[in-house]
Amino acid sequence: MTTPIKTPKKLIEVALPLDDINVACAYEKMPGIGAHPRGIHLWWARRPLAAARAVLFAQMVNDPGYERNLGRGVNKERAKVERERLFKLIRGLVKWENTNNVVLLEEARVEIIKSWRETCELNKSHPQASELFNPEVLPGFHDPFSGGGALPLEAQRLGLTSFASDLNPVAVLINKSMIEVPPRFIDRSPVGPIPSNQKQTKIAQDWSGSKGLAEDIRRYGSWLRDEAFKAVSDLYPKVDLPKAYGVGKVNVIAWLWARTVKSPNPAYSHVDVPLISTYILANKEGKEAYLDPVISGGGYTFTVKNGKPPKSAADGTKASGRGANFVCLMSGTPIGGDYIKAEGVAGRIGSKLIAVVAEVKGGRVYLSPTDEVEKVAKSAQAQWVPGGDIPAKLSGGTCVPYGMTEWGHLFTQRQLVGLNAFAEQLSIARTRIRSDAIAAKWVDDGKSLSDGGTGATAYADALTIYLAFAIDRCADFSNTCTRWVPGNQKVMNLFAKQSIAMTWDYPEANIMIDTVGGYVPAANYVADCVEMLPIKATVGNVAQADAATSVRNEGKVISTDPPYYDNIYYADLSDFFYVWLRRSLRPVLPDLFSSMVVPKAEELVATAHRHGGKEQAEEFFLDGMTKAMHRLSEQAHPAFPTTIYYAFKQSQTTDLGTGNTGWETFLEAVIRAGFAISGTWPMRSEQEFRMVGQGVNALASSIVLVCRKREGNAPTLSRREFIRELKEELKEAVEAMIGGAEGVSPVAPVDLAQAVIGPGMAIFSKYSAVLEADGSPMTVHTALTIINGILTEGGDEFDANTQFCLVWFDEQSWTAGEFGKADVLARAKGTSVNGLKESGVVEAGSGNVRLLKPNEYPKDWAPESDNNTPVWEALHQMIRALRDAGESAAGSLLAGMPQRADPIRNLAYRLYTLCERKGWADEARSYNELITSWTGIEAASHEKGHLGSQVNLDI
Ligand SMILES: C[S@@+](CC[C@H](N)C(=O)[O-])C[C@H]1O[C@@H](n2cnc3c(N)ncnc32)[C@H](O)[C@@H]1O
């Protein structure tokens, strides 16, 4: 028999300061917070660092509560104080400004080690103690679906040796650039040539952490640009300024182009007519500019005009209505989407220069296009063109139907020449960096980065990676599926969204100058983001691995964020970057870039087109995810729970609260794989700060599952027993969620249905199976339906009149129903229609019964003088008061019936959930408002003084 392991409960299995974590997550998504590690290289669906840090910390530290079976922990009161201390630490840790706060991080590390030592002490007699419980060595961390690297990065920041893997080579490289490469060169001075335009006085002398590495990215970025420019300068000439703006030649910020097709009108079939979504180039008040088309001599030209554009400018050559519908500029003949597609497939979509954005002192000016400027651009001829297919299916759209099928089709020839110029100079830069490092007295052990080197050779390899990342950043801005934004007058990159949608007019940013889309700003940005990496770190370990077959989890603490069913096609999208990275970095990391494109077959995404249909895709996902999860449940360190993130598409919210194929299939995999769920935390990790700030009623966007390996000999349970256990345990769990526990604010009404999955699934998953009457195992779908049903069914705890109202509301909402039906229901609930009428909650007459709406309740009502108040009435009176006169009025009512506070709030939660499910948004909002204002209402009620309370007696 194996000796059981003593595993204290972790904080995450008991409590979390969710609100603070949610606010910090949202803050991190705000534009303008400055450099962030995510800026090192683009990746899709990143977790906020705040969530990753908080979850991992709470997964590593022991809950202070007493555990009789282990003889550890402190009593209830002390545990509460102790938990609050840990919460305070978490609240500090998640703040963006504390990302590299040495003192706080050290405090967190000490706490993690303290818990670890306690666990080791408990297990010191375990036969595998020396291997599993060495108090001097913390277990390593592993994320097998590491993507953009948030989780491994935060593990490293918290002092763990961090392991990361991903199937996708681009993700692997991002992780390497975050946790593997920088720690090897920490605290080192830069070696690169100081750019001639950089003032000595401005150069930082503090090279702690990754500052030296970052500075070299800037220096070589600048050097690389100069070299690349020398090679292709004739394609990037300055333009002459028209007299009105002064004289001389100025840099071009961007060339604006329109795609063209042959006019479908036979009279103009020789003319390439432009497809332009708007003629407006700049719409900032006082700085407006727009295109004015001039038709003459069987052709057309564009003139740029300044000043308020006419109304007609807004739509360019677009026809009214949505979609790819245009009109021929020459004849007004409609140009439909199918025609454009056919032209595209036939290779007849062309391009026409429509304006030039030039750099002048204090801003930018818009110039009319000239043949000469257009000719220079069209003289470019790329020597190398990226191959590989653009994904033909993407949720947000793809340009493939328009004949743009290969990555090379996304770029103009000049964009290709520019990007190539940088890629070509990169190998020269690598040689130069190595010799500069040797000249700066670095040891040169000749060992490359991939061989684990830390000397001059490896440093040259390392810098090459970041410089190649800057090329990727430029590629994201330098392709023809970008947009010109007239508001901020900048280029919007392709992957501002997760699609490769067709564009009609597009900007071509000047990669050679210091502007958005330029190489130097890109390299500087990468450098700034590198500086945000941990200041102190053990070298991480990153590998390319399939999570379904990986052996890298063994003995590690696991927190992971697998793909969300069919949400994002990582491999398809990332080919965009892979083809460029491969061009630049194959000599540096030959193994990682051995295949022509990103491997796709094992990617755990339910892609219908890849797997031959929806069902097959679901089967593939379930099978692969179960294998991957099984590896985690079997291999993870037994003293820690595993945490798993799952993000929802908002549109997937249904009757089941969060019910959808993806989520259910995912849960099915987790449970099949041998995990029991010991907690779930709804998180707003995807949400905009703005929305959280406004307390908007939006669903938590992701959920963190806390899982433990299920006991090998777990029994089975019948459906009836399952429902009985659910009813017993959920009631208490829901009350704790509604009431909030130990400094934790109550779960938002909108999150209740999601939050309740935790305790519900905890029951479901601790058994080897819940058996249906016919002996078949219950599906996750059925279990979720039952769990969610329990949230709104019953209501036995309320008075008889309220029980009636609950059912009547469910059936009728505010509309009238037949008296006979109401009478039967009232009797069943132990009341009568008359009794309901007397208590003031319904209107009954002419054979009908109807619930009163909140605004129909009498305004002069006082709970103190009403001895027949159903909770229903109390709640709707409070809603009326809150709406009419705010929190203080609702608080005054509450002051007159303090003993009803809990039932009122419970009823509001229940009604909120009911209305959400029914899609009654207005009603749901009223209940939500009452709950979210509850703290204020309570404060107002205390101010007023509770009826019969000390304050009242004093009076
Ligand atoms: C949701 S993302 C992870 C995002 C990450 N947590 C972050 O913050 O950036 C899921 C990742 O799983 C990876 N993936 C998909 N199938 C995989 C497999 N079979 N093995 C390993 N990784 C896989 C994808 O490449 C993607 O990077």
Tab-separated table of N, CA and C in Angstrom, residues 321-411:
chain	number	residue	atom	x	y	z
A	321	GLY	N	-24.883	50.119	-47.414
A	321	GLY	CA	-25.064	48.765	-46.877
A	321	GLY	C	-23.730	48.175	-46.478
A	322	ARG	N	-23.830	47.012	-45.839
A	322	ARG	CA	-22.625	46.399	-45.304
A	322	ARG	C	-21.915	45.551	-46.361
A	323	GLY	N	-20.711	45.127	-45.985
A	323	GLY	CA	-20.018	44.150	-46.810
A	323	GLY	C	-19.191	44.765	-47.913
A	324	ALA	N	-18.638	43.884	-48.735
A	324	ALA	CA	-17.693	44.301	-49.758
A	324	ALA	C	-18.433	44.782	-51.013
A	325	ASN	N	-19.224	45.833	-50.881
A	325	ASN	CA	-19.948	46.359	-52.038
A	325	ASN	C	-19.495	47.782	-52.326
A	326	PHE	N	-19.079	47.971	-53.570
A	326	PHE	CA	-18.534	49.278	-53.968
A	326	PHE	C	-19.245	49.770	-55.224
A	327	VAL	N	-18.867	50.980	-55.634
A	327	VAL	CA	-19.340	51.438	-56.937
A	327	VAL	C	-18.123	51.871	-57.761
A	328	CYS	N	-18.254	51.723	-59.038
A	328	CYS	CA	-17.167	52.113	-59.939
A	328	CYS	C	-17.065	53.645	-59.924
A	329	LEU	N	-15.869	54.139	-59.656
A	329	LEU	CA	-15.679	55.589	-59.552
A	329	LEU	C	-15.968	56.277	-60.898
A	330	MET	N	-15.711	55.567	-61.986
A	330	MET	CA	-15.886	56.156	-63.317
A	330	MET	C	-17.352	56.206	-63.734
A	331	SER	N	-18.090	55.156	-63.388
A	331	SER	CA	-19.428	55.026	-63.967
A	331	SER	C	-20.548	54.881	-62.958
A	332	GLY	N	-20.214	54.649	-61.713
A	332	GLY	CA	-21.253	54.426	-60.699
A	332	GLY	C	-21.808	53.007	-60.754
A	333	THR	N	-21.277	52.173	-61.618
A	333	THR	CA	-21.752	50.784	-61.706
A	333	THR	C	-21.427	50.053	-60.394
A	334	PRO	N	-22.398	49.288	-59.861
A	334	PRO	CA	-22.103	48.558	-58.624
A	334	PRO	C	-20.995	47.522	-58.823
A	335	ILE	N	-20.187	47.376	-57.784
A	335	ILE	CA	-19.145	46.333	-57.791
A	335	ILE	C	-19.430	45.452	-56.588
A	336	GLY	N	-19.905	44.257	-56.813
A	336	GLY	CA	-20.292	43.373	-55.708
A	336	GLY	C	-19.123	42.559	-55.188
A	337	GLY	N	-19.339	41.971	-54.006
A	337	GLY	CA	-18.309	41.158	-53.358
A	337	GLY	C	-17.863	40.013	-54.239
A	338	ASP	N	-18.792	39.377	-54.942
A	338	ASP	CA	-18.416	38.225	-55.750
A	338	ASP	C	-17.514	38.631	-56.909
A	339	TYR	N	-17.808	39.793	-57.454
A	339	TYR	CA	-16.979	40.288	-58.554
A	339	TYR	C	-15.546	40.526	-58.055
A	340	ILE	N	-15.458	41.153	-56.865
A	340	ILE	CA	-14.124	41.453	-56.326
A	340	ILE	C	-13.364	40.146	-56.053
A	341	LYS	N	-14.102	39.170	-55.490
A	341	LYS	CA	-13.455	37.877	-55.215
A	341	LYS	C	-12.929	37.264	-56.515
A	342	ALA	N	-13.782	37.296	-57.545
A	342	ALA	CA	-13.371	36.690	-58.815
A	342	ALA	C	-12.151	37.417	-59.384
A	343	GLU	N	-12.146	38.732	-59.291
A	343	GLU	CA	-10.988	39.512	-59.766
A	343	GLU	C	-9.738	39.124	-58.990
A	344	GLY	N	-9.940	38.951	-57.674
A	344	GLY	CA	-8.814	38.588	-56.800
A	344	GLY	C	-8.257	37.233	-57.178
A	345	VAL	N	-9.151	36.266	-57.337
A	345	VAL	CA	-8.704	34.909	-57.656
A	345	VAL	C	-7.990	34.902	-59.011
A	346	ALA	N	-8.444	35.764	-59.922
A	346	ALA	CA	-7.800	35.831	-61.242
A	346	ALA	C	-6.511	36.657	-61.199
A	347	GLY	N	-6.156	37.142	-60.016
A	347	GLY	CA	-4.905	37.904	-59.887
A	347	GLY	C	-5.014	39.305	-60.451
A	348	ARG	N	-6.233	39.851	-60.504
A	348	ARG	CA	-6.387	41.183	-61.115
A	348	ARG	C	-6.627	42.288	-60.094
A	349	ILE	N	-6.486	41.983	-58.805
A	349	ILE	CA	-6.589	43.095	-57.846
A	349	ILE	C	-5.255	43.830	-57.851
A	350	GLY	N	-5.326	45.108	-58.090
A	350	GLY	CA	-4.110	45.900	-58.146
A	350	GLY	C	-4.066	46.906	-57.013
A	351	SER	N	-3.234	47.942	-57.150
A	351	SER	CA	-3.159	48.952	-56.097
A	351	SER	C	-2.918	50.322	-56.704
A	352	LYS	N	-3.373	51.339	-56.022
A	352	LYS	CA	-3.227	52.709	-56.518
A	352	LYS	C	-2.875	53.599	-55.330
A	353	LEU	N	-1.845	54.400	-55.496
A	353	LEU	CA	-1.472	55.335	-54.434
A	353	LEU	C	-2.548	56.415	-54.337
A	354	ILE	N	-3.054	56.673	-53.121
A	354	ILE	CA	-4.111	57.685	-53.021
A	354	ILE	C	-3.699	58.914	-52.201
A	355	ALA	N	-2.699	58.753	-51.352
A	355	ALA	CA	-2.223	59.919	-50.587
A	355	ALA	C	-0.887	59.584	-49.951
A	356	VAL	N	-0.201	60.620	-49.534
A	356	VAL	CA	1.076	60.428	-48.841
A	356	VAL	C	1.003	61.201	-47.525
A	357	VAL	N	1.373	60.531	-46.438
A	357	VAL	CA	1.400	61.218	-45.142
A	357	VAL	C	2.863	61.565	-44.867
A	358	ALA	N	3.137	62.848	-44.720
A	358	ALA	CA	4.530	63.252	-44.555
A	358	ALA	C	4.745	63.903	-43.195
A	359	GLU	N	6.017	63.832	-42.767
A	359	GLU	CA	6.378	64.314	-41.443
A	359	GLU	C	6.812	65.770	-41.520
A	360	VAL	N	6.137	66.623	-40.774
A	360	VAL	CA	6.610	68.006	-40.699
A	360	VAL	C	6.762	68.364	-39.221
A	361	LYS	N	7.442	69.431	-38.969
A	361	LYS	CA	7.639	69.845	-37.574
A	361	LYS	C	6.286	69.949	-36.874
A	362	GLY	N	6.159	69.285	-35.771
A	362	GLY	CA	4.930	69.403	-34.987
A	362	GLY	C	3.769	68.584	-35.528
A	363	GLY	N	3.984	67.683	-36.448
A	363	GLY	CA	2.861	66.846	-36.861
A	363	GLY	C	3.043	66.204	-38.219
A	364	ARG	N	1.935	66.127	-38.936
A	364	ARG	CA	1.962	65.452	-40.225
A	364	ARG	C	1.089	66.196	-41.218
A	365	VAL	N	1.426	66.034	-42.470
A	365	VAL	CA	0.582	66.644	-43.496
A	365	VAL	C	0.232	65.572	-44.521
A	366	TYR	N	-0.863	65.806	-45.202
A	366	TYR	CA	-1.331	64.860	-46.216
A	366	TYR	C	-1.091	65.456	-47.589
A	367	LEU	N	-0.412	64.690	-48.418
A	367	LEU	CA	-0.077	65.206	-49.745
A	367	LEU	C	-0.773	64.389	-50.825
A	368	SER	N	-1.064	65.044	-51.936
A	368	SER	CA	-1.675	64.327	-53.056
A	368	SER	C	-0.646	63.367	-53.641
A	369	PRO	N	-1.110	62.258	-54.173
A	369	PRO	CA	-0.160	61.287	-54.737
A	369	PRO	C	0.421	61.784	-56.043
A	370	THR	N	1.610	61.314	-56.358
A	370	THR	CA	2.171	61.641	-57.678
A	370	THR	C	2.604	60.340	-58.346
A	371	ASP	N	2.676	60.393	-59.676
A	371	ASP	CA	3.101	59.197	-60.424
A	371	ASP	C	4.495	58.776	-60.009
A	372	GLU	N	5.311	59.796	-59.761
A	372	GLU	CA	6.710	59.512	-59.454
A	372	GLU	C	6.842	58.721	-58.139
A	373	VAL	N	6.079	59.187	-57.140
A	373	VAL	CA	6.145	58.503	-55.843
A	373	VAL	C	5.616	57.064	-55.989
A	374	GLU	N	4.559	56.932	-56.771
A	374	GLU	CA	3.989	55.598	-56.968
A	374	GLU	C	4.967	54.691	-57.719
A	375	LYS	N	5.641	55.284	-58.689
A	375	LYS	CA	6.575	54.502	-59.518
A	375	LYS	C	7.713	53.935	-58.673
A	376	VAL	N	8.206	54.754	-57.755
A	376	VAL	CA	9.316	54.277	-56.908
A	376	VAL	C	8.864	53.044	-56.129
A	377	ALA	N	7.669	53.148	-55.537
A	377	ALA	CA	7.175	52.017	-54.743
A	377	ALA	C	7.050	50.774	-55.615
A	378	LYS	N	6.552	50.964	-56.827
A	378	LYS	CA	6.271	49.801	-57.673
A	378	LYS	C	7.517	49.246	-58.355
A	379	SER	N	8.630	49.977	-58.185
A	379	SER	CA	9.869	49.449	-58.768
A	379	SER	C	10.493	48.375	-57.874
A	380	ALA	N	9.991	48.254	-56.659
A	380	ALA	CA	10.582	47.279	-55.714
A	380	ALA	C	10.323	45.861	-56.196
A	381	GLN	N	11.308	45.026	-56.024
A	381	GLN	CA	11.170	43.624	-56.423
A	381	GLN	C	11.825	42.756	-55.351
A	382	ALA	N	11.022	42.042	-54.596
A	382	ALA	CA	11.575	41.269	-53.475
A	382	ALA	C	12.293	40.014	-53.958
A	383	GLN	N	13.417	39.743	-53.322
A	383	GLN	CA	14.181	38.538	-53.660
A	383	GLN	C	13.668	37.322	-52.898
A	384	TRP	N	13.039	37.587	-51.778
A	384	TRP	CA	12.523	36.474	-50.964
A	384	TRP	C	11.080	36.787	-50.560
A	385	VAL	N	10.229	35.799	-50.734
A	385	VAL	CA	8.814	35.987	-50.419
A	385	VAL	C	8.389	34.865	-49.473
A	386	PRO	N	7.756	35.201	-48.339
A	386	PRO	CA	7.378	34.115	-47.428
A	386	PRO	C	6.330	33.195	-48.042
A	387	GLY	N	6.516	31.909	-47.852
A	387	GLY	CA	5.551	30.931	-48.365
A	387	GLY	C	4.580	30.524	-47.270
A	388	GLY	N	3.829	29.498	-47.529
A	388	GLY	CA	2.862	29.006	-46.517
A	388	GLY	C	1.507	29.625	-46.760
A	389	ASP	N	0.487	28.895	-46.329
A	389	ASP	CA	-0.890	29.323	-46.617
A	389	ASP	C	-1.491	30.200	-45.532
A	390	ILE	N	-2.191	31.197	-45.962
A	390	ILE	CA	-3.006	32.001	-45.039
A	390	ILE	C	-4.208	31.138	-44.672
A	391	PRO	N	-4.589	31.082	-43.378
A	391	PRO	CA	-5.732	30.235	-43.024
A	391	PRO	C	-6.994	30.624	-43.799
A	392	ALA	N	-7.629	29.616	-44.359
A	392	ALA	CA	-8.816	29.876	-45.178
A	392	ALA	C	-10.039	30.093	-44.305
A	393	LYS	N	-9.937	29.697	-43.019
A	393	LYS	CA	-11.084	29.888	-42.119
A	393	LYS	C	-10.591	30.537	-40.833
A	394	LEU	N	-11.190	31.645	-40.479
A	394	LEU	CA	-10.876	32.310	-39.214
A	394	LEU	C	-12.159	32.973	-38.754
A	395	SER	N	-12.401	32.913	-37.426
A	395	SER	CA	-13.688	33.441	-36.971
A	395	SER	C	-13.902	34.906	-37.351
A	396	GLY	N	-12.842	35.710	-37.300
A	396	GLY	CA	-13.030	37.140	-37.593
A	396	GLY	C	-12.896	37.471	-39.074
A	397	GLY	N	-12.716	36.483	-39.920
A	397	GLY	CA	-12.616	36.742	-41.350
A	397	GLY	C	-11.208	36.525	-41.875
A	398	THR	N	-11.130	36.236	-43.167
A	398	THR	CA	-9.821	36.045	-43.804
A	398	THR	C	-9.867	36.587	-45.228
A	399	CYS	N	-8.687	36.917	-45.737
A	399	CYS	CA	-8.621	37.516	-47.072
A	399	CYS	C	-8.525	36.456	-48.169
A	400	VAL	N	-8.503	35.179	-47.765
A	400	VAL	CA	-8.295	34.105	-48.740
A	400	VAL	C	-9.299	34.117	-49.905
A	401	PRO	N	-10.596	34.348	-49.648
A	401	PRO	CA	-11.530	34.344	-50.782
A	401	PRO	C	-11.198	35.381	-51.849
A	402	TYR	N	-10.368	36.348	-51.524
A	402	TYR	CA	-10.018	37.389	-52.484
A	402	TYR	C	-8.724	37.070	-53.225
A	403	GLY	N	-8.346	35.800	-53.132
A	403	GLY	CA	-7.167	35.377	-53.884
A	403	GLY	C	-5.865	35.605	-53.137
A	404	MET	N	-5.952	36.149	-51.929
A	404	MET	CA	-4.726	36.322	-51.136
A	404	MET	C	-4.596	35.058	-50.285
A	405	THR	N	-3.903	34.083	-50.810
A	405	THR	CA	-3.914	32.756	-50.198
A	405	THR	C	-2.603	32.407	-49.492
A	406	GLU	N	-1.526	33.067	-49.895
A	406	GLU	CA	-0.238	32.752	-49.272
A	406	GLU	C	0.283	33.964	-48.517
A	407	TRP	N	1.123	33.699	-47.515
A	407	TRP	CA	1.604	34.807	-46.678
A	407	TRP	C	2.245	35.914	-47.511
A	408	GLY	N	2.936	35.513	-48.549
A	408	GLY	CA	3.606	36.509	-49.395
A	408	GLY	C	2.622	37.497	-50.021
A	409	HIS	N	1.370	37.040	-50.229
A	409	HIS	CA	0.375	37.923	-50.859
A	409	HIS	C	-0.049	39.078	-49.955
A	410	LEU	N	0.297	38.982	-48.683
A	410	LEU	CA	-0.154	40.011	-47.734
A	410	LEU	C	0.644	41.305	-47.832
A	411	PHE	N	1.781	41.245	-48.541
A	411	PHE	CA	2.697	42.387	-48.499
A	411	PHE	C	2.857	43.032	-49.875
